[in-house]
PDB file of C-alpha atoms and ligand atoms in Angstrom:
ATOM      1  CA  MET A   1      37.617 191.052 137.912  1.00 79.00           C
ATOM      2  CA  THR A   2      36.037 194.045 136.313  1.00 92.00           C
ATOM      3  CA  VAL A   3      32.908 195.737 137.732  1.00 98.00           C
ATOM      4  CA  HIS A   4      30.803 197.063 134.791  1.00 98.00           C
ATOM      5  CA  LEU A   5      28.607 200.171 135.434  1.00 98.00           C
ATOM      6  CA  VAL A   6      25.843 199.539 132.813  1.00 98.00           C
ATOM      7  CA  GLY A   7      23.397 201.864 131.745  1.00 97.00           C
ATOM      8  CA  ALA A   8      19.997 199.815 131.387  1.00 96.00           C
ATOM      9  CA  GLY A   9      18.004 202.962 129.549  1.00 96.00           C
ATOM     10  CA  PRO A  10      14.698 204.693 130.229  1.00 96.00           C
ATOM     11  CA  GLY A  11      12.618 201.428 130.855  1.00 95.00           C
ATOM     12  CA  ASP A  12      11.899 199.298 127.612  1.00 96.00           C
ATOM     13  CA  PRO A  13      14.231 196.371 127.400  1.00 96.00           C
ATOM     14  CA  GLU A  14      14.503 197.233 123.425  1.00 97.00           C
ATOM     15  CA  LEU A  15      16.766 200.020 124.611  1.00 97.00           C
ATOM     16  CA  LEU A  16      19.321 198.518 125.846  1.00 98.00           C
ATOM     17  CA  THR A  17      22.932 198.505 124.281  1.00 98.00           C
ATOM     18  CA  VAL A  18      24.225 195.406 122.332  1.00 98.00           C
ATOM     19  CA  ARG A  19      27.346 195.600 124.795  1.00 98.00           C
ATOM     20  CA  ALA A  20      24.603 195.749 127.876  1.00 98.00           C
ATOM     21  CA  VAL A  21      22.768 192.477 126.833  1.00 98.00           C
ATOM     22  CA  GLY A  22      26.230 190.812 126.292  1.00 98.00           C
ATOM     23  CA  LEU A  23      27.365 191.677 129.889  1.00 98.00           C
ATOM     24  CA  LEU A  24      24.162 190.768 131.426  1.00 98.00           C
ATOM     25  CA  ARG A  25      24.458 187.476 129.538  1.00 98.00           C
ATOM     26  CA  GLN A  26      27.531 186.349 131.187  1.00 97.00           C
ATOM     27  CA  ALA A  27      27.468 187.797 134.434  1.00 98.00           C
ATOM     28  CA  ASP A  28      28.026 186.457 137.895  1.00 98.00           C
ATOM     29  CA  ALA A  29      26.552 188.925 139.639  1.00 98.00           C
ATOM     30  CA  VAL A  30      23.769 191.994 138.697  1.00 98.00           C
ATOM     31  CA  VAL A  31      23.925 194.653 141.326  1.00 97.00           C
ATOM     32  CA  TYR A  32      20.276 196.623 140.052  1.00 96.00           C
ATOM     33  CA  ASP A  33      17.971 199.623 141.109  1.00 91.00           C
ATOM     34  CA  ARG A  34      14.295 198.988 141.863  1.00 82.00           C
ATOM     35  CA  LEU A  35      13.073 200.585 138.276  1.00 79.00           C
ATOM     36  CA  VAL A  36      14.820 197.774 136.013  1.00 86.00           C
ATOM     37  CA  ASP A  37      12.524 195.715 133.974  1.00 89.00           C
ATOM     38  CA  PRO A  38      12.260 192.317 134.963  1.00 90.00           C
ATOM     39  CA  ALA A  39      12.803 191.326 131.197  1.00 93.00           C
ATOM     40  CA  VAL A  40      16.217 192.746 131.601  1.00 95.00           C
ATOM     41  CA  LEU A  41      17.243 190.738 134.798  1.00 96.00           C
ATOM     42  CA  ASP A  42      16.106 187.355 132.727  1.00 96.00           C
ATOM     43  CA  LEU A  43      19.015 188.088 130.389  1.00 97.00           C
ATOM     44  CA  ALA A  44      21.457 187.048 133.256  1.00 98.00           C
ATOM     45  CA  PRO A  45      22.198 183.608 133.689  1.00 98.00           C
ATOM     46  CA  PRO A  46      20.335 181.337 135.965  1.00 97.00           C
ATOM     47  CA  TRP A  47      22.981 180.844 138.231  1.00 97.00           C
ATOM     48  CA  ALA A  48      23.960 184.784 138.675  1.00 98.00           C
ATOM     49  CA  GLU A  49      23.318 186.436 141.771  1.00 98.00           C
ATOM     50  CA  LEU A  50      20.813 189.185 141.517  1.00 97.00           C
ATOM     51  CA  ILE A  51      20.976 191.873 144.119  1.00 96.00           C
ATOM     52  CA  CYS A  52      18.303 194.864 144.747  1.00 94.00           C
ATOM     53  CA  VAL A  53      19.886 198.024 146.070  1.00 94.00           C
ATOM     54  CA  GLY A  54      17.078 200.362 144.982  1.00 85.00           C
ATOM     55  CA  LYS A  55      15.163 202.242 147.252  1.00 73.00           C
ATOM     56  CA  THR A  56      11.461 200.831 147.916  1.00 70.00           C
ATOM     57  CA  PRO A  57       9.221 203.411 149.551  1.00 66.00           C
ATOM     58  CA  GLY A  58       8.807 202.547 153.205  1.00 71.00           C
ATOM     59  CA  ALA A  59      11.250 199.873 153.501  1.00 74.00           C
ATOM     60  CA  PRO A  60      15.274 200.412 154.572  1.00 78.00           C
ATOM     61  CA  SER A  61      17.417 201.160 151.687  1.00 83.00           C
ATOM     62  CA  PRO A  62      21.082 200.417 151.583  1.00 89.00           C
ATOM     63  CA  SER A  63      23.152 203.245 151.966  1.00 91.00           C
ATOM     64  CA  GLN A  64      25.841 204.462 149.248  1.00 92.00           C
ATOM     65  CA  ASP A  65      28.853 203.194 151.623  1.00 94.00           C
ATOM     66  CA  ASP A  66      26.716 199.695 151.685  1.00 94.00           C
ATOM     67  CA  ILE A  67      26.452 199.544 147.846  1.00 95.00           C
ATOM     68  CA  ASN A  68      29.811 200.170 147.448  1.00 96.00           C
ATOM     69  CA  ALA A  69      31.214 198.032 149.734  1.00 96.00           C
ATOM     70  CA  ILE A  70      28.816 195.398 147.983  1.00 97.00           C
ATOM     71  CA  LEU A  71      30.332 196.104 144.385  1.00 97.00           C
ATOM     72  CA  VAL A  72      33.618 195.829 145.742  1.00 97.00           C
ATOM     73  CA  ASP A  73      33.106 192.421 147.388  1.00 97.00           C
ATOM     74  CA  ARG A  74      31.581 191.091 144.535  1.00 97.00           C
ATOM     75  CA  GLY A  75      34.058 192.708 142.058  1.00 97.00           C
ATOM     76  CA  ARG A  76      36.694 190.730 144.239  1.00 97.00           C
ATOM     77  CA  ARG A  77      34.937 187.427 144.066  1.00 96.00           C
ATOM     78  CA  PHE A  78      33.594 187.206 140.704  1.00 97.00           C
ATOM     79  CA  GLY A  79      34.707 187.531 136.979  1.00 94.00           C
ATOM     80  CA  CYS A  80      31.978 189.533 135.890  1.00 97.00           C
ATOM     81  CA  VAL A  81      29.851 192.383 138.107  1.00 98.00           C
ATOM     82  CA  VAL A  82      27.150 194.062 136.151  1.00 98.00           C
ATOM     83  CA  ARG A  83      26.133 196.998 138.276  1.00 98.00           C
ATOM     84  CA  LEU A  84      23.187 198.122 136.059  1.00 97.00           C
ATOM     85  CA  LYS A  85      21.837 201.476 136.278  1.00 95.00           C
ATOM     86  CA  GLY A  86      18.735 203.109 134.943  1.00 95.00           C
ATOM     87  CA  GLY A  87      19.508 205.665 132.092  1.00 96.00           C
ATOM     88  CA  ASP A  88      23.022 206.435 131.557  1.00 97.00           C
ATOM     89  CA  PRO A  89      25.435 205.444 134.831  1.00 96.00           C
ATOM     90  CA  PHE A  90      26.692 208.929 134.699  1.00 97.00           C
ATOM     91  CA  VAL A  91      23.629 211.189 134.627  1.00 97.00           C
ATOM     92  CA  PHE A  92      22.435 211.871 138.205  1.00 94.00           C
ATOM     93  CA  GLY A  93      23.132 207.922 139.026  1.00 86.00           C
ATOM     94  CA  ARG A  94      25.866 208.256 141.360  1.00 91.00           C
ATOM     95  CA  GLY A  95      28.078 206.317 139.060  1.00 94.00           C
ATOM     96  CA  GLY A  96      30.862 208.487 139.204  1.00 95.00           C
ATOM     97  CA  GLU A  97      31.088 207.981 143.137  1.00 94.00           C
ATOM     98  CA  GLU A  98      30.791 204.339 142.541  1.00 96.00           C
ATOM     99  CA  ALA A  99      33.483 204.035 140.011  1.00 97.00           C
ATOM    100  CA  ALA A 100      35.787 206.200 142.302  1.00 97.00           C
ATOM    101  CA  ALA A 101      35.141 203.545 144.988  1.00 96.00           C
ATOM    102  CA  LEU A 102      35.623 200.663 142.936  1.00 97.00           C
ATOM    103  CA  ARG A 103      39.070 202.091 141.945  1.00 97.00           C
ATOM    104  CA  ALA A 104      39.869 202.898 145.199  1.00 97.00           C
ATOM    105  CA  ALA A 105      39.583 199.399 145.950  1.00 97.00           C
ATOM    106  CA  GLY A 106      42.129 198.499 143.340  1.00 97.00           C
ATOM    107  CA  LEU A 107      39.192 196.957 140.847  1.00 97.00           C
ATOM    108  CA  ASP A 108      39.218 197.436 137.105  1.00 97.00           C
ATOM    109  CA  VAL A 109      35.725 199.492 136.315  1.00 97.00           C
ATOM    110  CA  GLU A 110      34.389 199.710 132.753  1.00 98.00           C
ATOM    111  CA  ILE A 111      31.313 202.173 131.787  1.00 98.00           C
ATOM    112  CA  VAL A 112      28.691 201.138 129.686  1.00 98.00           C
ATOM    113  CA  PRO A 113      26.969 204.029 128.636  1.00 98.00           C
ATOM    114  CA  GLY A 114      22.986 204.209 128.231  1.00 97.00           C
ATOM    115  CA  VAL A 115      20.060 205.881 126.826  1.00 98.00           C
ATOM    116  CA  THR A 116      19.348 208.496 129.278  1.00 98.00           C
ATOM    117  CA  SER A 117      15.723 209.237 129.992  1.00 98.00           C
ATOM    118  CA  ALA A 118      16.671 212.978 129.581  1.00 98.00           C
ATOM    119  CA  VAL A 119      16.506 212.729 125.905  1.00 98.00           C
ATOM    120  CA  ALA A 120      14.409 209.388 125.582  1.00 98.00           C
ATOM    121  CA  ALA A 121      11.348 210.423 127.600  1.00 98.00           C
ATOM    122  CA  PRO A 122      11.365 213.686 125.455  1.00 98.00           C
ATOM    123  CA  ALA A 123      11.449 211.556 122.213  1.00 98.00           C
ATOM    124  CA  ALA A 124       8.679 209.374 123.314  1.00 98.00           C
ATOM    125  CA  ALA A 125       6.670 212.491 123.430  1.00 97.00           C
ATOM    126  CA  GLY A 126       7.801 213.271 120.094  1.00 97.00           C
ATOM    127  CA  ILE A 127       9.634 216.200 121.321  1.00 98.00           C
ATOM    128  CA  PRO A 128      13.171 216.863 119.967  1.00 98.00           C
ATOM    129  CA  VAL A 129      15.153 218.532 122.424  1.00 98.00           C
ATOM    130  CA  THR A 130      16.871 220.706 119.964  1.00 98.00           C
ATOM    131  CA  LEU A 131      15.178 222.009 117.043  1.00 96.00           C
ATOM    132  CA  ARG A 132      16.587 223.988 114.109  1.00 95.00           C
ATOM    133  CA  GLY A 133      15.269 227.598 114.908  1.00 94.00           C
ATOM    134  CA  VAL A 134      13.609 226.649 118.119  1.00 95.00           C
ATOM    135  CA  SER A 135      16.260 225.716 120.764  1.00 97.00           C
ATOM    136  CA  SER A 136      19.991 225.632 120.291  1.00 97.00           C
ATOM    137  CA  GLY A 137      20.585 223.674 123.095  1.00 98.00           C
ATOM    138  CA  PHE A 138      18.991 221.882 126.295  1.00 98.00           C
ATOM    139  CA  THR A 139      20.671 221.905 129.961  1.00 98.00           C
ATOM    140  CA  VAL A 140      19.588 219.011 132.089  1.00 98.00           C
ATOM    141  CA  VAL A 141      19.370 219.381 135.702  1.00 97.00           C
ATOM    142  CA  THR A 142      18.054 217.576 138.811  1.00 95.00           C
ATOM    143  CA  ALA A 143      15.165 219.168 140.932  1.00 92.00           C
ATOM    144  CA  HIS A 144      15.893 216.610 143.822  1.00 87.00           C
ATOM    145  CA  GLN A 145      17.444 219.567 145.941  1.00 83.00           C
ATOM    146  CA  ASP A 146      14.424 222.094 146.302  1.00 79.00           C
ATOM    147  CA  PRO A 147      14.307 224.920 143.613  1.00 83.00           C
ATOM    148  CA  ALA A 148      13.550 227.253 146.384  1.00 81.00           C
ATOM    149  CA  SER A 149      16.577 226.989 148.221  1.00 78.00           C
ATOM    150  CA  GLY A 150      18.613 228.471 145.579  1.00 71.00           C
ATOM    151  CA  ARG A 151      21.749 226.783 146.784  1.00 79.00           C
ATOM    152  CA  TRP A 152      22.432 224.034 144.246  1.00 85.00           C
ATOM    153  CA  LEU A 153      21.626 225.679 140.916  1.00 93.00           C
ATOM    154  CA  ASP A 154      21.260 229.278 139.513  1.00 94.00           C
ATOM    155  CA  TRP A 155      17.226 229.009 138.516  1.00 96.00           C
ATOM    156  CA  ASP A 156      17.465 232.816 137.437  1.00 96.00           C
ATOM    157  CA  ALA A 157      20.108 231.765 134.710  1.00 96.00           C
ATOM    158  CA  LEU A 158      17.832 228.637 133.828  1.00 97.00           C
ATOM    159  CA  ALA A 159      14.744 230.595 133.683  1.00 97.00           C
ATOM    160  CA  GLN A 160      16.592 232.969 131.277  1.00 96.00           C
ATOM    161  CA  GLY A 161      18.619 230.747 129.367  1.00 93.00           C
ATOM    162  CA  GLY A 162      16.504 230.653 126.356  1.00 94.00           C
ATOM    163  CA  THR A 163      17.091 226.752 125.506  1.00 97.00           C
ATOM    164  CA  THR A 164      15.467 223.839 126.332  1.00 98.00           C
ATOM    165  CA  LEU A 165      15.499 222.621 130.085  1.00 98.00           C
ATOM    166  CA  VAL A 166      14.912 219.042 131.117  1.00 98.00           C
ATOM    167  CA  ILE A 167      14.328 218.585 134.780  1.00 98.00           C
ATOM    168  CA  LEU A 168      14.775 215.059 136.455  1.00 97.00           C
ATOM    169  CA  MET A 169      13.732 213.971 139.605  1.00 96.00           C
ATOM    170  CA  GLY A 170      11.068 216.932 139.766  1.00 95.00           C
ATOM    171  CA  ALA A 171       8.024 214.743 140.046  1.00 95.00           C
ATOM    172  CA  ALA A 172       7.234 215.789 143.497  1.00 94.00           C
ATOM    173  CA  ARG A 173       8.319 219.473 142.923  1.00 95.00           C
ATOM    174  CA  ALA A 174       6.305 220.614 140.097  1.00 96.00           C
ATOM    175  CA  GLU A 175       5.034 223.563 141.884  1.00 96.00           C
ATOM    176  CA  GLN A 176       8.538 224.549 143.155  1.00 95.00           C
ATOM    177  CA  ILE A 177       9.779 224.390 139.859  1.00 97.00           C
ATOM    178  CA  ALA A 178       6.970 226.503 138.359  1.00 97.00           C
ATOM    179  CA  ASP A 179       7.447 229.182 140.949  1.00 96.00           C
ATOM    180  CA  ARG A 180      10.795 229.242 140.514  1.00 96.00           C
ATOM    181  CA  LEU A 181      10.846 229.645 136.897  1.00 97.00           C
ATOM    182  CA  ARG A 182       8.410 232.473 136.914  1.00 97.00           C
ATOM    183  CA  ALA A 183       9.945 234.369 139.691  1.00 96.00           C
ATOM    184  CA  GLY A 184      13.136 234.395 137.367  1.00 97.00           C
ATOM    185  CA  GLY A 185      11.628 235.676 134.729  1.00 97.00           C
ATOM    186  CA  MET A 186      10.108 233.089 132.706  1.00 98.00           C
ATOM    187  CA  ALA A 187       6.849 233.568 130.989  1.00 98.00           C
ATOM    188  CA  ASP A 188       3.747 232.077 132.417  1.00 97.00           C
ATOM    189  CA  ASP A 189       2.706 230.316 128.650  1.00 98.00           C
ATOM    190  CA  THR A 190       5.942 228.756 128.447  1.00 98.00           C
ATOM    191  CA  PRO A 191       5.211 225.254 127.013  1.00 98.00           C
ATOM    192  CA  VAL A 192       5.736 222.390 129.256  1.00 98.00           C
ATOM    193  CA  ALA A 193       5.316 219.009 128.785  1.00 98.00           C
ATOM    194  CA  VAL A 194       5.504 216.112 131.580  1.00 98.00           C
ATOM    195  CA  ILE A 195       6.674 212.374 130.252  1.00 98.00           C
ATOM    196  CA  SER A 196       6.094 209.935 133.230  1.00 98.00           C
ATOM    197  CA  ALA A 197       7.593 206.417 132.901  1.00 97.00           C
ATOM    198  CA  ALA A 198       8.579 206.829 129.205  1.00 97.00           C
ATOM    199  CA  THR A 199       8.947 203.850 127.021  1.00 97.00           C
ATOM    200  CA  THR A 200       7.200 201.588 129.531  1.00 96.00           C
ATOM    201  CA  SER A 201       3.561 200.273 129.266  1.00 95.00           C
ATOM    202  CA  GLU A 202       2.568 203.177 132.032  1.00 95.00           C
ATOM    203  CA  GLN A 203       4.125 205.835 129.734  1.00 97.00           C
ATOM    204  CA  ARG A 204       1.989 209.146 130.149  1.00 97.00           C
ATOM    205  CA  ILE A 205       2.202 212.704 128.712  1.00 97.00           C
ATOM    206  CA  ASP A 206       0.896 215.535 129.953  1.00 97.00           C
ATOM    207  CA  ARG A 207       1.210 218.871 127.791  1.00 98.00           C
ATOM    208  CA  THR A 208       0.719 222.406 129.783  1.00 98.00           C
ATOM    209  CA  ASP A 209       2.553 225.349 130.397  1.00 98.00           C
ATOM    210  CA  LEU A 210       4.583 226.722 133.118  1.00 98.00           C
ATOM    211  CA  SER A 211       1.410 228.409 135.078  1.00 97.00           C
ATOM    212  CA  GLY A 212      -0.401 224.824 134.155  1.00 98.00           C
ATOM    213  CA  LEU A 213       2.640 222.851 135.619  1.00 98.00           C
ATOM    214  CA  ARG A 214       2.115 224.263 139.243  1.00 95.00           C
ATOM    215  CA  ARG A 215      -1.369 222.652 139.230  1.00 93.00           C
ATOM    216  CA  LEU A 216      -0.234 219.467 137.712  1.00 96.00           C
ATOM    217  CA  ARG A 217       0.048 216.274 139.479  1.00 94.00           C
ATOM    218  CA  VAL A 218       3.038 214.422 138.318  1.00 94.00           C
ATOM    219  CA  SER A 219       3.524 210.442 138.832  1.00 94.00           C
ATOM    220  CA  SER A 220       7.201 209.486 139.341  1.00 93.00           C
ATOM    221  CA  PRO A 221       9.361 208.629 137.465  1.00 95.00           C
ATOM    222  CA  ALA A 222       8.935 211.846 135.425  1.00 97.00           C
ATOM    223  CA  THR A 223      11.138 214.034 133.085  1.00 98.00           C
ATOM    224  CA  ILE A 224       9.697 217.330 132.710  1.00 98.00           C
ATOM    225  CA  VAL A 225      10.871 219.532 129.443  1.00 98.00           C
ATOM    226  CA  VAL A 226      10.355 223.112 129.884  1.00 98.00           C
ATOM    227  CA  GLY A 227      10.546 225.558 126.760  1.00 98.00           C
ATOM    228  CA  ALA A 228       9.452 226.148 123.036  1.00 97.00           C
ATOM    229  CA  VAL A 229      10.152 222.352 121.618  1.00 98.00           C
ATOM    230  CA  ALA A 230       7.959 221.356 124.322  1.00 98.00           C
ATOM    231  CA  ALA A 231       4.988 222.309 122.607  1.00 97.00           C
ATOM    232  CA  GLU A 232       6.220 220.020 119.635  1.00 95.00           C
ATOM    233  CA  ASP A 233       5.002 216.772 118.475  1.00 95.00           C
ATOM    234  CA  VAL A 234       6.815 215.977 115.416  1.00 94.00           C
ATOM    235  CA  LEU A 235       5.523 212.260 115.640  1.00 91.00           C
ATOM    236  CA  ALA A 236       1.712 213.777 115.106  1.00 89.00           C
ATOM    237  CA  ALA A 237       3.186 216.343 112.531  1.00 62.00           C
ATOM    238  CA  SER A 238       4.988 213.555 110.482  1.00 63.00           C
ATOM    239  CA  GLU A 239       1.807 211.497 110.053  1.00 59.00           C
ATOM    240  CA  LEU A 240      -0.225 214.951 109.005  1.00 61.00           C
ATOM    241  CA  ASN A 241       2.566 215.487 106.387  1.00 59.00           C
ATOM    242  CA  ALA A 242       2.298 212.107 105.164  1.00 60.00           C
ATOM    243  CA  LEU A 243      -1.614 212.697 104.623  1.00 57.00           C
ATOM    244  CA  ALA A 244      -0.698 215.721 102.745  1.00 58.00           C
ATOM    245  CA  THR A 245       1.545 214.045 100.517  1.00 59.00           C
ATOM    246  CA  GLN A 246      -0.997 211.787  99.757  1.00 59.00           C
ATOM    247  CA  GLY A 247      -3.512 214.464  98.975  1.00 56.00           C
ATOM    248  CA  THR A 248      -5.909 213.964 102.294  1.00 54.00           C
ATOM    249  CA  VAL A 249      -5.289 217.028 103.831  1.00 51.00           C
ATOM    250  CA  PRO A 250      -7.420 219.881 102.963  1.00 50.00           C
TER     251      PRO A 250
HETATM  252  N1  LIG B   1      20.566 207.627 135.056  1.00 74.51           N
HETATM  253  C1  LIG B   1      19.351 208.315 134.895  1.00 74.51           C
HETATM  254  C2  LIG B   1      18.580 209.180 135.898  1.00 74.51           C
HETATM  255  C3  LIG B   1      18.571 208.756 137.003  1.00 74.51           C
HETATM  256  S1  LIG B   1      17.643 210.008 138.032  1.00 74.51           S
HETATM  257  C4  LIG B   1      19.304 208.446 133.334  1.00 74.51           C
HETATM  258  O1  LIG B   1      20.374 208.826 132.641  1.00 74.51           O
HETATM  259  O2  LIG B   1      17.828 208.158 132.963  1.00 74.51           O
HETATM  260  C5  LIG B   1      16.095 209.175 138.165  1.00 74.51           C
HETATM  261  C6  LIG B   1      15.175 210.229 137.084  1.00 74.51           C
HETATM  262  O3  LIG B   1      15.648 209.986 136.136  1.00 74.51           O
HETATM  263  C7  LIG B   1      13.553 210.320 137.682  1.00 74.51           C
HETATM  264  O4  LIG B   1      13.568 210.840 138.815  1.00 74.51           O
HETATM  265  C8  LIG B   1      13.047 210.730 136.440  1.00 74.51           C
HETATM  266  O5  LIG B   1      13.127 212.360 136.289  1.00 74.51           O
HETATM  267  C9  LIG B   1      14.195 210.464 135.409  1.00 74.51           C
HETATM  268  N2  LIG B   1      13.659 208.917 134.767  1.00 74.51           N
HETATM  269  C10 LIG B   1      14.077 207.725 134.543  1.00 74.51           C
HETATM  270  N3  LIG B   1      13.491 206.763 134.011  1.00 74.51           N
HETATM  271  C11 LIG B   1      12.251 207.502 133.466  1.00 74.51           C
HETATM  272  C12 LIG B   1      11.137 207.247 132.674  1.00 74.51           C
HETATM  273  N4  LIG B   1      11.143 206.002 132.258  1.00 74.51           N
HETATM  274  N5  LIG B   1      10.593 208.186 132.255  1.00 74.51           N
HETATM  275  C13 LIG B   1      10.345 209.527 132.864  1.00 74.51           C
HETATM  276  N6  LIG B   1      11.689 209.802 133.463  1.00 74.51           N
HETATM  277  C14 LIG B   1      12.557 208.884 133.646  1.00 74.51           C
END
């Protein structure tokens, strides 16, 4: 009688939490989004009902009300329902809305945090979102709403924040994001990294700057990192350091 809102991490099944794996193994029903790796669903018992509620391009997708209704229905009928969401369920995943709808229907809810792509995607590129002496914080925003409209976020403040900016859902809006940040006063040569399909076999990393972002073709899902840390690759650096310690770097 509990619906578990479970974070599935950024893509690689190895990045599931121990709690997520334990719940999947005992699930009666798994309600999942489109980007979930099949290996994750394979963890569920063979008799578990698997329900895809993700948006498939070109096909009708269930509304949030439909999804809430499915969760309430399965929550009433089954002992263990797993609502699997990419990354962390409370980072732009509408997990908050689903939890509220389930509580309103009298069901118990557990939140199982997941590894969010907001930090996992930069990490896959060797980019620490905070770095002593370089960036003392990071802000995670969505570019789902057109940055040009300025209704949802204060892009001027973001442009002048001086810390790392992590932008989700921005793959189709790279040009508008770049223009909006430049209009807010951010320098053209501010480093930018775009990490697509992080931690999967399709992972792709593009490094550019704010003016280069305007022309970049970004494939979804992508996390865009803007700020001084986006020029870092501490993984490459540590390799060099290791060589340096061995005395092989001149
Ligand atoms: N709850 C999720 C975010 C949902 S919004 C989380 O915490 O990660 C979906 C957005 O997340 C995508 O548009 C993209 O910006 C980002 N994203 C999800 N998976 C990603 C991945 N494997 N690589 C890069 N970005 C990813």
